[in-house]
């Protein structure tokens, strides 16, 4: 059964941002592996626009201590210079402001980062050109815009830059901005003593996508049905849509809804890489930020626990798909 949450009411039926997973570093990059001895006893996950916090309890059921490499994949960052996306704003070497503790002690993490376009790893090319891997910075924009014509055309052909043409007041100008997808994973090594349980905690700033107004009330066009996409991804249903329509300044103008959309994604499925493939006890808390906001996402047995918070608790939870959260933030009135 799936659910959606509307304002303060729970309506029955109807984004990273990522789980820890064991990993191994190979010559081809970072690969995730399954660990047969380490059990994820519990996971406490808190998600809001401002912060993601996750606390794990891991138990080593093996006969020997294990010092293993743990990986935490982050959601992809796809630059969009024409949409008000709230990207993380940390330093280039820790964009998500990621922090880790093991049994309360700080752990140093290593950042692995890549540049992709059309599913192809172009990290080496981006580095050879001296471009920043993080594509959403002004430094990256300035660097791509300053490339020579031959290089620009090559990157354009590979989907690594996007053209932008506009009238700056003194005639039309054309510029080229970074268009590659940024992928990042944090890794760290930790000791998991045999027969013991350890506590791992992460904190970081989420990558929040978004748009002004709402985009799911419109009619299908050119084979694309926004309502169907949102229903599948965020479990929006007719009750949710009806509540949004009630806020329209003009019933015939879907774009008049007084909201901004915010999207948060969290990678859950890697939590199945531990022994048994299931999380013993899973607790999710989503905070929509304001009582005026609306929120919708897919799950089961969700309960309202506060003015802006909603909780889902599962036993022997086997994550089958990623978590995507839609928050509608009410626009300030004039």
Coordinates of C-alpha atoms in Angstrom, one line a residue:
X1 CA 0.0 0.0 0.0
X2 CA 1.2 3.5 -0.8
X3 CA 0.3 6.8 0.9
X4 CA 0.4 10.5 0.6
X5 CA 0.4 13.2 3.2
X6 CA -1.5 16.4 2.8
X7 CA -0.8 19.4 5.1
X8 CA -1.6 18.1 8.6
X9 CA -3.9 15.3 7.4
X10 CA -2.9 11.7 6.6
X11 CA -4.6 10.5 3.5
X12 CA -4.7 6.7 3.3
X13 CA -3.5 5.1 0.0
X14 CA -2.2 7.1 -2.3
X15 CA 13.9 12.8 -3.9
X16 CA 20.6 12.1 -2.8
X17 CA 20.0 10.7 0.4
X18 CA 21.6 7.3 0.5
X19 CA 22.1 4.2 2.5
X20 CA 25.4 2.8 3.6
X21 CA 26.7 -0.2 1.7
X22 CA 29.9 -2.2 1.8
X23 CA 32.2 -1.4 -1.1
X24 CA 35.5 -2.4 -2.7
X25 CA 37.8 -0.2 -4.7
X26 CA 38.8 -1.7 -8.1
X27 CA 40.7 -0.4 -11.1
X28 CA 37.4 0.5 -12.7
X29 CA 36.3 2.7 -9.9
X30 CA 34.0 2.1 -6.9
X31 CA 31.9 -1.0 -6.8
X32 CA 29.4 -2.1 -4.2
X33 CA 29.5 -5.6 -2.7
X34 CA 27.4 -7.6 -0.4
X35 CA 28.6 -8.3 3.1
X36 CA 27.6 -11.7 4.5
X37 CA 28.4 -11.1 8.2
X38 CA 27.4 -7.5 9.0
X39 CA 23.7 -7.1 9.8
X40 CA 22.0 -3.7 9.8
X41 CA 20.0 -4.0 13.0
X42 CA 18.3 -0.6 12.6
X43 CA 18.2 2.6 10.6
X44 CA 16.8 5.9 11.9
X45 CA 16.4 8.3 8.9
X46 CA 15.4 12.0 9.2
X47 CA 14.8 14.0 6.0
X48 CA 14.1 17.7 5.6
X49 CA 15.0 20.3 3.0
X50 CA 17.8 21.6 5.3
X51 CA 19.4 18.4 6.6
X52 CA 19.5 14.6 6.3
X53 CA 20.4 12.6 9.4
X54 CA 20.8 8.9 9.5
X55 CA 21.8 6.7 12.4
X56 CA 22.6 3.0 11.9
X57 CA 23.2 0.1 14.3
X58 CA 25.4 -2.6 12.7
X59 CA 26.1 -6.0 14.2
X60 CA 28.9 -8.3 13.2
X61 CA 27.6 -11.9 13.3
X62 CA 30.9 -13.3 12.1
X63 CA 33.6 -15.0 14.1
X64 CA 36.3 -12.4 13.3
X65 CA 36.6 -8.7 13.5
X66 CA 36.2 -7.0 10.2
X67 CA 37.8 -3.8 9.0
X68 CA 35.7 -3.0 5.9
X69 CA 35.3 -0.2 3.4
X70 CA 31.9 1.4 3.6
X71 CA 30.4 3.5 0.8
X72 CA 27.7 6.2 0.9
X73 CA 26.5 7.2 -2.6
X74 CA 25.0 10.6 -3.0
X75 CA 22.2 11.6 -5.5
X76 CA 23.3 12.8 -8.9
X77 CA 23.5 16.5 -9.5
X78 CA 22.2 17.6 -12.9
X79 CA 22.9 21.3 -13.5
X80 CA 19.8 23.3 -14.5
X81 CA 20.5 27.0 -14.9
X82 CA 16.9 27.8 -15.8
X83 CA 15.2 26.4 -12.7
X84 CA 15.5 27.5 -9.1
X85 CA 17.1 24.3 -7.9
X86 CA 18.6 24.6 -4.4
X87 CA 21.9 22.7 -4.9
X88 CA 24.2 22.1 -1.9
X89 CA 26.6 24.9 -1.3
X90 CA 29.5 23.3 0.6
X91 CA 33.1 23.5 -0.5
X92 CA 34.2 21.7 -3.7
X93 CA 35.9 19.0 -1.7
X94 CA 32.8 18.3 0.4
X95 CA 29.9 19.7 -1.5
X96 CA 27.3 18.0 0.7
X97 CA 29.0 19.0 4.0
X98 CA 29.0 15.3 4.8
X99 CA 30.0 14.2 8.3
X100 CA 30.4 10.7 9.8
X101 CA 30.9 9.3 13.3
X102 CA 31.5 5.8 14.4
X103 CA 30.4 5.1 18.0
X104 CA 30.5 8.8 18.5
X105 CA 34.0 9.4 17.1
X106 CA 34.6 11.5 14.0
X107 CA 35.6 9.4 10.9
X108 CA 37.6 10.8 8.0
X109 CA 35.9 10.1 4.7
X110 CA 37.2 10.0 1.1
X111 CA 35.2 11.6 -1.7
X112 CA 35.0 9.9 -5.1
X113 CA 33.5 12.1 -7.8
X114 CA 32.8 11.6 -11.5
X115 CA 31.4 13.6 -14.5
X116 CA 28.9 11.8 -16.7
X117 CA 27.0 12.7 -19.9
X118 CA 24.6 10.4 -21.7
X119 CA 25.6 7.6 -19.3
X120 CA 29.3 7.8 -20.3
X121 CA 32.1 8.6 -17.8
X122 CA 33.8 11.8 -19.0
X123 CA 35.7 12.5 -15.7
X124 CA 39.1 12.1 -17.4
X125 CA 38.2 14.5 -20.1
X126 CA 36.9 17.1 -17.7
X127 CA 40.0 16.9 -15.7
X128 CA 42.3 17.1 -18.7
X129 CA 40.6 20.3 -19.8
X130 CA 41.2 21.8 -16.3
X131 CA 37.4 22.1 -15.6
X132 CA 36.0 21.8 -12.1
X133 CA 34.1 18.5 -11.7
X134 CA 31.3 20.2 -9.8
X135 CA 29.3 21.7 -12.6
X136 CA 27.0 24.0 -10.6
X137 CA 29.6 26.6 -9.5
X138 CA 30.3 29.9 -11.1
X139 CA 33.9 28.8 -11.6
X140 CA 32.7 25.9 -13.8
X141 CA 30.4 28.2 -15.7
X142 CA 33.1 30.7 -16.4
X143 CA 35.6 28.0 -17.4
X144 CA 33.3 26.3 -19.9
X145 CA 32.3 29.7 -21.4
X146 CA 35.9 30.6 -21.9
X147 CA 36.8 27.5 -23.9
X148 CA 37.9 27.8 -27.5
X149 CA 35.3 27.2 -30.3
X150 CA 36.8 23.8 -31.3
X151 CA 36.7 22.4 -27.7
X152 CA 33.2 23.9 -27.1
X153 CA 31.8 22.1 -30.2
X154 CA 33.4 18.9 -29.1
X155 CA 31.8 19.1 -25.7
X156 CA 28.5 20.2 -27.2
X157 CA 28.6 17.0 -29.3
X158 CA 29.2 14.9 -26.2
X159 CA 26.5 16.5 -24.2
X160 CA 28.9 18.1 -21.7
X161 CA 27.9 21.7 -22.3
X162 CA 24.6 23.4 -23.1
X163 CA 24.1 26.6 -25.1
X164 CA 22.2 29.6 -23.8
X165 CA 21.4 32.5 -26.1
X166 CA 19.8 35.7 -24.9
X167 CA 19.6 39.5 -25.5
X168 CA 21.8 41.2 -22.9
X169 CA 20.7 44.6 -24.0
X170 CA 23.4 45.2 -26.5
X171 CA 22.4 42.4 -28.9
X172 CA 22.2 38.7 -28.8
X173 CA 24.9 36.7 -26.9
X174 CA 25.5 33.0 -26.8
X175 CA 27.2 31.3 -23.9
X176 CA 27.9 27.6 -23.0
X177 CA 27.3 26.2 -19.5
X178 CA 28.3 22.9 -17.9
X179 CA 25.8 20.1 -18.6
X180 CA 27.5 17.0 -17.2
X181 CA 26.0 15.0 -14.4
X182 CA 28.0 15.0 -11.2
X183 CA 28.2 11.7 -9.3
X184 CA 29.7 11.4 -5.8
X185 CA 30.3 8.7 -3.3
X186 CA 31.9 9.0 0.2
X187 CA 33.9 6.1 1.5
X188 CA 35.5 5.3 4.9
X189 CA 37.0 2.3 6.7
X190 CA 35.6 1.1 10.0
X191 CA 36.3 -1.7 12.5
X192 CA 33.3 -4.0 13.1
X193 CA 34.2 -6.2 16.1
X194 CA 32.9 -9.8 16.1
X195 CA 29.7 -10.2 18.0
X196 CA 29.4 -6.5 18.7
X197 CA 27.1 -3.7 17.6
X198 CA 28.4 -0.4 16.4
X199 CA 26.6 2.9 15.8
X200 CA 27.3 4.9 12.6
X201 CA 25.8 8.4 12.1
X202 CA 25.8 10.6 9.0
X203 CA 24.7 14.2 8.6
X204 CA 24.7 16.2 5.3
X205 CA 22.9 18.8 3.3
X206 CA 20.5 17.3 0.7
X207 CA 20.5 18.2 -3.0
X208 CA 17.0 19.7 -3.4
X209 CA 15.5 20.1 -6.9
X210 CA 12.5 22.3 -7.5
X211 CA 10.5 24.6 -9.7
X212 CA 8.2 27.7 -9.3
X213 CA 4.5 26.8 -9.3
X214 CA 3.3 23.2 -9.7
X215 CA 3.9 21.2 -12.9
X216 CA 1.6 18.2 -12.3
X217 CA -1.8 19.8 -12.9
X218 CA -1.3 20.4 -16.6
X219 CA -2.8 18.2 -19.4
X220 CA -0.7 15.6 -21.1
X221 CA 1.3 16.9 -24.1
X222 CA 3.6 15.3 -26.7
X223 CA 3.2 11.9 -25.1
X224 CA 4.1 13.2 -21.6
X225 CA 1.6 13.0 -18.7
X226 CA 2.9 15.0 -15.7
X227 CA 0.1 13.8 -13.4
X228 CA 0.9 10.1 -14.2
X229 CA 4.6 10.7 -13.6
X230 CA 4.1 12.4 -10.2
X231 CA 1.6 9.7 -9.2
X232 CA 4.2 7.0 -9.9
X233 CA 7.1 8.8 -8.3
X234 CA 5.5 10.6 -5.4
X235 CA 2.2 8.7 -5.0
X236 CA 0.1 11.8 -5.5
X237 CA -3.6 10.8 -5.8
X238 CA -6.9 12.6 -6.5
X239 CA -7.3 13.7 -2.9
X240 CA -3.9 15.4 -3.1
X241 CA -4.6 17.0 -6.5
X242 CA -8.0 18.2 -5.3
X243 CA -6.4 19.9 -2.3
X244 CA -3.9 21.6 -4.5
X245 CA -6.6 22.7 -6.9
X246 CA -8.5 24.4 -4.0
X247 CA -5.6 26.8 -3.7
X248 CA -5.7 28.0 -7.3
X249 CA -6.3 31.7 -7.9
X250 CA -8.1 30.7 -11.1
X251 CA -9.4 27.1 -11.6
X252 CA -8.6 27.3 -15.2
X253 CA -4.9 28.3 -14.6
X254 CA -3.0 25.4 -13.0
X255 CA 0.1 27.6 -12.8
X256 CA -1.7 29.9 -10.3
X257 CA -1.2 27.4 -7.4
X258 CA 0.6 29.3 -4.6
X259 CA 3.5 26.8 -4.2
X260 CA 7.0 26.1 -5.1
X261 CA 7.9 22.4 -5.7
X262 CA 10.8 20.9 -3.9
X263 CA 12.1 17.4 -4.6
X264 CA 14.3 15.3 -2.4
X265 CA 15.6 11.8 -3.3
X266 CA 17.2 9.2 -1.0
X267 CA 18.9 6.0 -2.1
X268 CA 17.4 3.2 0.0
X269 CA 18.1 0.1 -2.0
X270 CA 21.9 -0.1 -1.1
X271 CA 20.7 -0.9 2.4
X272 CA 20.0 -4.4 1.1
X273 CA 23.7 -5.1 0.6
X274 CA 24.2 -6.2 4.2
X275 CA 23.7 -9.7 5.7
X276 CA 20.2 -11.0 5.2
X277 CA 19.3 -8.1 2.8
X278 CA 16.9 -6.6 5.2
X279 CA 17.1 -3.8 7.8
X280 CA 16.0 -5.1 11.2
X281 CA 14.1 -2.0 12.2
X282 CA 13.7 1.0 9.9
X283 CA 12.3 4.4 11.1
X284 CA 11.7 7.2 8.7
X285 CA 10.8 10.8 9.7
X286 CA 10.0 13.4 7.1
X287 CA 9.7 17.0 8.0
X288 CA 7.8 19.2 5.5
X289 CA 9.1 22.4 7.1
X290 CA 5.9 24.4 7.6
X291 CA 2.3 23.7 8.5
X292 CA 1.4 25.6 5.3
X293 CA 3.3 23.1 3.1
X294 CA 2.1 19.9 1.5
X295 CA 4.1 16.7 1.2
X296 CA 3.7 13.5 -0.7
X297 CA 5.8 10.3 -1.0
X298 CA 5.3 6.6 -1.2
X299 CA 5.3 4.3 1.8
X300 CA 3.2 2.2 4.2
X301 CA 1.8 2.8 7.7
X302 CA 2.7 6.4 7.9
X303 CA 1.6 8.4 11.0
X304 CA 1.6 12.1 11.7
X305 CA 3.9 12.7 14.7
X306 CA 4.0 16.5 14.9
X307 CA 2.7 19.7 13.1
X308 CA 5.2 19.1 10.2
X309 CA 6.6 15.6 10.8
X310 CA 5.4 12.2 9.6
X311 CA 6.8 8.8 10.6
X312 CA 7.0 5.3 9.1
X313 CA 8.3 2.4 11.1
X314 CA 9.0 -1.0 9.5
X315 CA 10.4 -4.3 10.8
X316 CA 12.6 -6.5 8.6
X317 CA 12.5 -3.8 6.0
X318 CA 13.7 -4.8 2.6
X319 CA 14.1 -1.7 0.4
X320 CA 13.0 -2.4 -3.1
X321 CA 13.0 1.2 -4.5
X322 CA 14.4 4.6 -3.8
X323 CA 12.6 7.2 -1.8
X324 CA 11.3 10.3 -3.6
X325 CA 9.7 13.2 -1.6
X326 CA 7.6 16.0 -3.0
X327 CA 7.2 19.1 -0.8
X328 CA 5.0 22.0 -1.9
X329 CA 6.1 25.1 -0.2
X330 CA 3.6 27.9 0.0
X331 CA 4.7 31.1 -1.6
X332 CA 4.9 34.1 0.7
X333 CA 1.9 36.5 0.2
X334 CA 2.5 40.1 -0.6

